[in-house]
Each structure stands twice: as structure tokens, then as C-alpha cells.
Coordinates of C-alpha atoms and ligand atoms in Angstrom, one line a residue:
M7 CA -37.5 -4.2 3.9
R8 CA -33.8 -4.7 4.6
I9 CA -33.1 -3.1 8.3
D10 CA -29.4 -3.2 10.0
L11 CA -30.2 -2.4 13.7
H12 CA -26.5 -1.9 15.4
C13 CA -24.3 0.8 14.0
H14 CA -21.5 2.4 14.9
S15 CA -19.8 6.0 14.0
T16 CA -16.8 8.5 15.3
A17 CA -19.3 9.4 18.3
S18 CA -17.7 6.1 19.6
D19 CA -15.0 3.2 18.0
G20 CA -16.6 3.4 14.1
T21 CA -14.7 5.0 11.3
D22 CA -17.3 6.9 9.5
T23 CA -18.9 9.8 10.7
P24 CA -22.7 9.7 12.2
A25 CA -23.7 11.8 8.5
E26 CA -21.3 9.2 6.6
L27 CA -23.5 6.2 7.9
V28 CA -26.7 7.3 7.7
R29 CA -25.1 8.3 3.4
N30 CA -23.3 4.8 3.5
A31 CA -26.8 2.7 4.9
A32 CA -28.9 4.1 2.0
A33 CA -25.9 3.7 -0.3
A34 CA -26.2 0.0 0.9
G35 CA -29.8 -0.2 -0.1
L36 CA -31.0 -0.3 3.2
D37 CA -34.5 1.4 4.6
V38 CA -34.1 1.7 8.2
V39 CA -30.4 1.8 10.0
A40 CA -29.9 2.0 14.2
L41 CA -27.1 4.1 15.4
T42 CA -25.7 2.6 18.3
D43 CA -22.8 3.9 19.8
H44 CA -21.0 3.1 22.8
D45 CA -23.0 4.2 26.0
T46 CA -23.1 8.1 23.5
T47 CA -25.9 9.4 22.0
R48 CA -23.7 11.9 20.4
G49 CA -24.1 11.7 17.1
Y50 CA -27.5 11.4 17.1
A51 CA -27.9 15.7 16.3
E52 CA -25.7 14.9 13.3
A53 CA -27.2 12.0 11.5
I54 CA -30.5 12.9 12.4
A55 CA -29.7 15.9 10.1
A56 CA -28.4 14.3 7.4
V57 CA -31.3 11.0 6.8
P58 CA -31.5 10.9 3.0
E59 CA -34.6 10.4 1.8
G60 CA -36.3 6.2 1.8
L61 CA -34.1 5.8 4.6
T62 CA -35.3 5.8 8.6
L63 CA -32.8 6.3 11.4
V64 CA -33.6 4.4 14.8
T65 CA -31.7 6.3 17.5
G66 CA -30.1 4.1 20.0
A67 CA -27.2 2.9 21.8
E68 CA -24.8 -0.1 23.4
L69 CA -24.8 -0.3 27.0
S70 CA -21.8 -1.8 28.3
C71 CA -22.8 -3.8 31.0
R72 CA -21.0 -6.6 33.5
I73 CA -23.1 -10.0 34.6
D74 CA -21.3 -11.9 37.4
G75 CA -17.8 -11.0 36.0
I76 CA -19.0 -11.2 32.5
S77 CA -18.4 -8.5 29.9
M78 CA -22.2 -8.0 27.8
H79 CA -23.4 -5.4 26.2
M80 CA -27.8 -4.2 25.7
L81 CA -28.4 -2.5 22.9
A82 CA -31.4 0.2 23.8
Y83 CA -33.5 1.5 20.8
L84 CA -35.8 4.5 21.2
F85 CA -35.0 6.0 24.0
D86 CA -35.3 9.2 25.3
P87 CA -32.4 10.7 25.3
E88 CA -32.4 13.1 27.9
E89 CA -34.2 11.5 30.9
P90 CA -32.0 11.4 33.7
A91 CA -31.4 9.0 34.8
L92 CA -29.9 6.8 32.0
L93 CA -28.2 9.7 31.1
A94 CA -26.3 9.8 34.2
E95 CA -25.7 6.2 34.0
R96 CA -24.1 6.7 30.1
E97 CA -22.1 9.3 31.1
L98 CA -21.1 6.9 34.3
V99 CA -19.2 4.5 31.9
R100 CA -18.4 6.9 29.6
D101 CA -16.3 9.2 31.1
D102 CA -14.7 6.1 33.3
R103 CA -13.5 5.1 29.4
V104 CA -10.9 8.0 29.6
P105 CA -9.1 6.5 33.1
R106 CA -9.1 3.1 32.2
A107 CA -7.9 3.8 28.1
Q108 CA -4.9 5.7 30.0
G109 CA -4.5 2.7 32.2
M110 CA -4.2 0.5 29.1
V111 CA -1.5 3.1 27.5
A112 CA 0.4 3.0 30.5
K113 CA 0.4 -0.9 31.0
L114 CA 1.7 -0.7 26.9
N115 CA 4.5 1.6 27.9
A116 CA 5.7 -0.9 30.5
L117 CA 5.6 -3.5 28.1
G118 CA 7.8 -1.4 25.4
V119 CA 5.1 -0.4 23.1
P120 CA 5.9 3.8 22.9
V121 CA 1.9 4.7 22.7
S122 CA 0.9 8.3 24.3
W123 CA -2.3 9.1 25.3
E124 CA -2.4 12.0 23.2
Q125 CA -2.3 9.2 19.8
V126 CA -5.4 7.2 21.2
E127 CA -7.4 11.0 22.0
R128 CA -6.2 11.8 18.5
I129 CA -7.6 8.3 17.1
A130 CA -10.4 8.5 19.3
A131 CA -10.9 12.7 18.0
G132 CA -13.7 13.2 20.8
G133 CA -15.7 9.7 20.5
S134 CA -16.9 7.5 22.9
V135 CA -12.9 6.0 23.7
G136 CA -12.7 2.6 23.6
R137 CA -10.3 -0.5 22.6
P138 CA -10.4 -0.1 19.0
H139 CA -9.2 3.2 19.6
V140 CA -6.3 1.9 21.5
A141 CA -5.7 -0.6 18.9
T142 CA -5.5 1.6 15.6
A143 CA -2.8 3.4 17.4
L144 CA -0.8 -0.4 18.0
V145 CA -1.5 -0.9 14.0
E146 CA -0.3 2.9 13.5
L147 CA 3.3 2.0 15.6
G148 CA 3.3 -1.1 13.5
V149 CA 2.8 -3.2 16.7
V150 CA -0.1 -5.8 15.5
P151 CA -1.3 -5.6 11.7
T152 CA -4.9 -4.9 12.6
V153 CA -6.9 -3.9 14.7
S154 CA -8.9 -7.2 15.3
D155 CA -5.2 -8.2 16.1
A156 CA -4.9 -6.4 18.9
F157 CA -8.0 -8.0 20.6
T158 CA -5.4 -11.2 21.9
E159 CA -4.4 -12.4 24.9
E160 CA -0.7 -10.4 24.6
W161 CA -2.3 -7.5 24.2
L162 CA -6.3 -6.3 24.4
A163 CA -8.5 -8.8 24.6
D164 CA -10.1 -9.5 28.3
G165 CA -7.8 -10.5 30.7
G166 CA -4.9 -9.6 28.3
R167 CA -1.8 -7.9 28.6
A168 CA -2.7 -5.0 28.7
F169 CA -6.0 -4.7 29.6
V170 CA -7.9 -2.6 32.1
E171 CA -12.3 -3.0 33.1
K172 CA -13.6 0.3 32.8
H173 CA -16.8 0.7 34.6
E174 CA -19.9 -1.8 34.0
T175 CA -24.1 -1.5 34.3
D176 CA -25.7 -4.5 35.8
P177 CA -27.2 -5.6 33.3
F178 CA -30.4 -6.1 35.2
E179 CA -30.0 -2.4 36.3
A180 CA -29.4 -1.0 32.4
I181 CA -33.2 -2.9 31.8
R182 CA -34.8 -1.1 33.8
L183 CA -32.9 1.9 33.1
I184 CA -33.4 1.3 29.2
K185 CA -37.6 0.5 30.6
G186 CA -37.9 3.8 32.3
A187 CA -36.4 6.1 29.1
G188 CA -39.5 4.6 27.2
G189 CA -36.6 2.2 25.5
V190 CA -36.6 -0.7 24.0
A191 CA -34.1 -3.7 25.3
V192 CA -31.9 -6.3 23.4
F193 CA -29.2 -8.6 24.5
A194 CA -26.0 -7.5 22.2
H195 CA -24.1 -10.7 20.4
P196 CA -25.1 -12.7 23.6
A197 CA -22.5 -15.7 22.0
A198 CA -20.4 -13.5 20.9
A199 CA -17.4 -16.5 22.2
K200 CA -13.9 -15.5 21.0
R201 CA -14.4 -12.3 23.2
G202 CA -14.0 -13.9 26.0
R203 CA -16.9 -15.6 28.1
T204 CA -20.4 -15.8 27.3
V205 CA -23.6 -15.1 29.3
P206 CA -25.6 -18.5 31.0
E207 CA -28.9 -18.7 29.0
S208 CA -30.2 -19.1 32.8
A209 CA -28.9 -14.8 33.2
I210 CA -30.9 -14.5 29.6
A211 CA -34.1 -16.3 31.1
E212 CA -34.0 -14.4 34.1
M213 CA -33.1 -10.7 32.1
A214 CA -36.2 -12.1 30.1
A215 CA -38.6 -12.0 33.4
A216 CA -36.8 -8.8 34.4
G217 CA -38.3 -6.8 30.6
L218 CA -35.7 -7.9 28.2
D219 CA -36.9 -7.3 24.9
G220 CA -35.2 -9.2 22.6
I221 CA -31.8 -11.3 21.9
E222 CA -29.6 -10.0 18.8
V223 CA -29.6 -14.0 17.0
D224 CA -27.6 -12.9 13.5
H225 CA -24.6 -11.4 13.9
M226 CA -21.1 -12.2 12.6
D227 CA -19.0 -13.5 16.0
H228 CA -22.0 -16.1 16.0
E229 CA -21.4 -19.4 14.7
V230 CA -24.3 -21.5 13.0
D231 CA -24.9 -23.8 15.6
A232 CA -25.1 -21.0 18.0
R233 CA -27.8 -18.7 15.9
E234 CA -29.8 -22.1 16.0
R235 CA -29.5 -22.5 19.9
L236 CA -30.0 -18.6 20.3
R237 CA -33.3 -18.4 17.8
G238 CA -34.6 -21.5 20.0
L239 CA -33.7 -19.8 23.2
A240 CA -35.5 -17.0 22.1
K241 CA -38.9 -18.6 21.4
E242 CA -39.4 -20.2 24.3
L243 CA -38.5 -17.5 26.6
G244 CA -40.7 -14.9 24.1
L245 CA -37.8 -12.7 23.2
L246 CA -37.8 -10.9 19.7
V247 CA -34.7 -12.2 17.3
T248 CA -32.7 -9.4 15.6
G249 CA -30.0 -9.1 13.1
S250 CA -27.5 -6.6 12.6
S251 CA -24.1 -5.7 11.0
D252 CA -22.7 -3.8 14.2
Y253 CA -21.2 -2.5 11.7
H254 CA -17.8 -0.3 12.4
G255 CA -17.3 1.1 9.4
S256 CA -13.2 0.7 8.4
R257 CA -12.2 -1.0 11.7
K258 CA -14.3 -4.5 11.3
T259 CA -14.5 -6.6 8.2
V260 CA -18.3 -6.9 8.0
S261 CA -20.3 -4.2 5.6
L262 CA -23.3 -2.2 6.6
G263 CA -26.7 -4.6 5.7
E264 CA -24.8 -7.4 5.8
Y265 CA -27.1 -9.1 8.7
T266 CA -30.7 -7.7 8.7
T267 CA -34.0 -8.1 11.5
D268 CA -36.9 -9.0 10.4
P269 CA -39.2 -5.8 9.4
E270 CA -42.1 -8.2 11.7
V271 CA -40.0 -7.9 14.6
Y272 CA -38.6 -4.2 13.6
G273 CA -42.5 -3.1 13.7
E274 CA -42.8 -4.6 17.3
I275 CA -39.6 -2.8 18.1
I276 CA -40.8 0.4 17.3
R277 CA -44.9 -0.7 18.6
R278 CA -42.7 -1.4 22.2
A279 CA -41.2 2.1 21.9
T280 CA -42.0 5.4 23.9
G281 CA -39.0 7.6 24.7
A282 CA -38.2 8.6 20.5
F283 CA -39.4 7.8 17.3
P284 CA -38.0 6.3 14.5
V285 CA -36.6 9.6 12.0
P286 CA -38.3 9.4 8.4
G287 CA -35.2 10.9 6.0
T288 CA -36.6 14.1 4.3
G289 CA -33.3 14.7 2.1
G290 CA -30.5 15.0 4.2
I291 CA -27.7 17.9 4.4
Ligands
LIG301 P1 -14.8 -1.0 25.1 O1 -16.0 -1.1 24.9 O2 -13.7 0.0 25.1 O3 -13.6 -2.5 26.2 O4 -14.0 -2.7 23.3 C1 -15.0 -3.3 22.9 C2 -15.2 -2.8 21.6 O5 -13.8 -3.9 20.8 C3 -16.3 -3.9 21.3 O6 -17.5 -3.7 21.4 C4 -16.5 -4.1 19.9 O7 -17.2 -3.1 19.5 C5 -14.5 -4.3 19.4 N1 -14.0 -5.3 19.7 C6 -14.1 -6.4 20.6 N2 -13.3 -7.4 19.9 C7 -12.6 -7.7 19.2 C8 -12.1 -8.1 17.2 N3 -11.7 -9.4 17.8 N4 -11.9 -7.4 16.1 C9 -12.3 -6.2 16.2 N5 -13.0 -4.7 17.0 C10 -13.3 -6.1 18.5
LIG302 ZN1 -17.5 -0.8 18.8
LIG303 FE1 -21.1 -4.8 21.4
LIG304 FE1 -21.0 -3.0 18.8

């Protein structure tokens, strides 16, 4: 069984539509794929309608959080997308992404970059708007060669010249909301050091005590020694260990299924979830 539990679509900052994502996941030989767009469930209906036979779709989201000034991401799986408290928080974060992206456009303009909000809006195409969309605009304008090259101090990295913060949820509140909606909470790429400061192990231990289910260990942004350290921490804290690609289509170099999750861990995630069921493919549209 090949299981990839973290993928983005055009509902946020990926480049595959939700339907293309599930088709590409099947073509890549995956048995299970999770749709985890940033702060939105907008892609669900299209993905569910298109799941090919032989593939199972896990619905989810990647929630933007912040603890002690450190941004972090919380993966939420199989929650009830209509549960009002989590829905309200998701909308708050997603909606705040718009003025925040406009703020980054203004900062870029002040730095002499002729990017416009209309351009970023066209690139985001109705998806939950984020820095990768602004970065794509910078690539279009020839300011940087690739999306990744825009994530530097010079441009859009945390604290960078054109960076603007967005509303982000306290992770303890996120865990409470995810659980309240019947979901399973997994701390995404906790050791992705090149994205900025990372959350200390003491805070991960507190999250574990507050109901965190697992941590994502096998991820392209984790060095090999960090993965081993996290595996040890997970064992110590009784946390599930996942692995996933964090696929973004052509906005990142990683491919679907490049990192995967153990079938036993997947089994435990679906046993714990009460908000939604995985969606087995029936052939799709
Ligand atoms: P935002 O949620 O708008 O703050 O944007 C953060 C997103 O940018 C992350 O979730 C990643 O998808 C993406 N990202 C962060 N660092 C990089 C990078 N070095 N290269 C490409 N994408 C990145
Ligand atoms: Zn993303
Ligand atoms: Fe993330
Ligand atoms: Fe992600």
C-alpha cells in the first residue's frame, strides 16, 4: 500500500485541479492520497467526484498556526467540513490571506516590482491565496527564476522585505477545533528549518498532551538526522509518524508519493477519525 497524506490542489497553492490531483495520484501508483489544501475544503467536491477506481481519497486540510511567534502548519484529517467552530476558524484564516497578499503586493511595489493584485488574483484563480501565488507572479515578471527562489529574505521568506503576516491559529486551539470536528491532528513538517524558526520539542510534548495525534516525519524539508530525532520523539510521546510529499504540482519539485506513510499508521488515523470517512474510488468522472 502506498499512502501519501499531504497534497495541495488549485483550491490553495497547488497547480493540479482537485480532479487532476486524484487522477495523477492513481497514475503514480498510490493507493491512498490526502487532499490537504491550506485553510480550505473547497476542493473536496471535485476531488470526491473524480476518485479513480483503486484509489482512496482522504479529505483534510493544512491549517496555518502560530506559537510564540513561530509559524507552523497543522494537518487535519477526516474532520466534518461543516462543523461550525472549525469552519469559522478556517474561513477567518483563509479570508485574511487576501488583505495579506495585497499587503505583500504593496511592499513589492514599494521595492520597485511592478506586480499587481490583479495578477496575483489571476494566478490564485479563486484558490486560498498564498505566497506561492505571489512568488509565481515574481517568476512571471522575471524577478526570480523559480517559486522557491522567492522564499528568501530579499522577498517573501518569513520576515523578508515583502513579507506580511496573516492571521494564524494557536495550535492548541487548532487541536481542540480539529478534535471537536471529529478529525485527526498531525503537526506538518515540524523540523522544516529552512522555512524559519522551528517549534521546540517541549511545545510538541505539550501538544501531545493536548491531544495531538501525530507528527509528519518523512518530508522533503527534513534532513535525515532531523527525521531520526523526530522518530525518537514520537516514540517517547506516543505520537503517530507520517510521511508525505507535500505535493504542489509544478510549484515544487517533489513528486506524488515521493514520501509515504506506513499502512498501520494510516489504519490508526482512520480508526480515530469520526468526522468523515475515506472515499473509495468508484471510477470517477
Ligand atoms: P503562506 O501559507 O501563504 O504563508 O505560504 C507558505 C507556503 O509557501 C508553504 O505552505 C509552502 O507551500 C510554500 N513554500 C514555503 N517555502 C517554500 C519554498 N522554499 N519553495 C516553494 N514553496 C515554498
Ligand atoms: Zn502550500
Ligand atoms: Fe505546510
Ligand atoms: Fe503543505
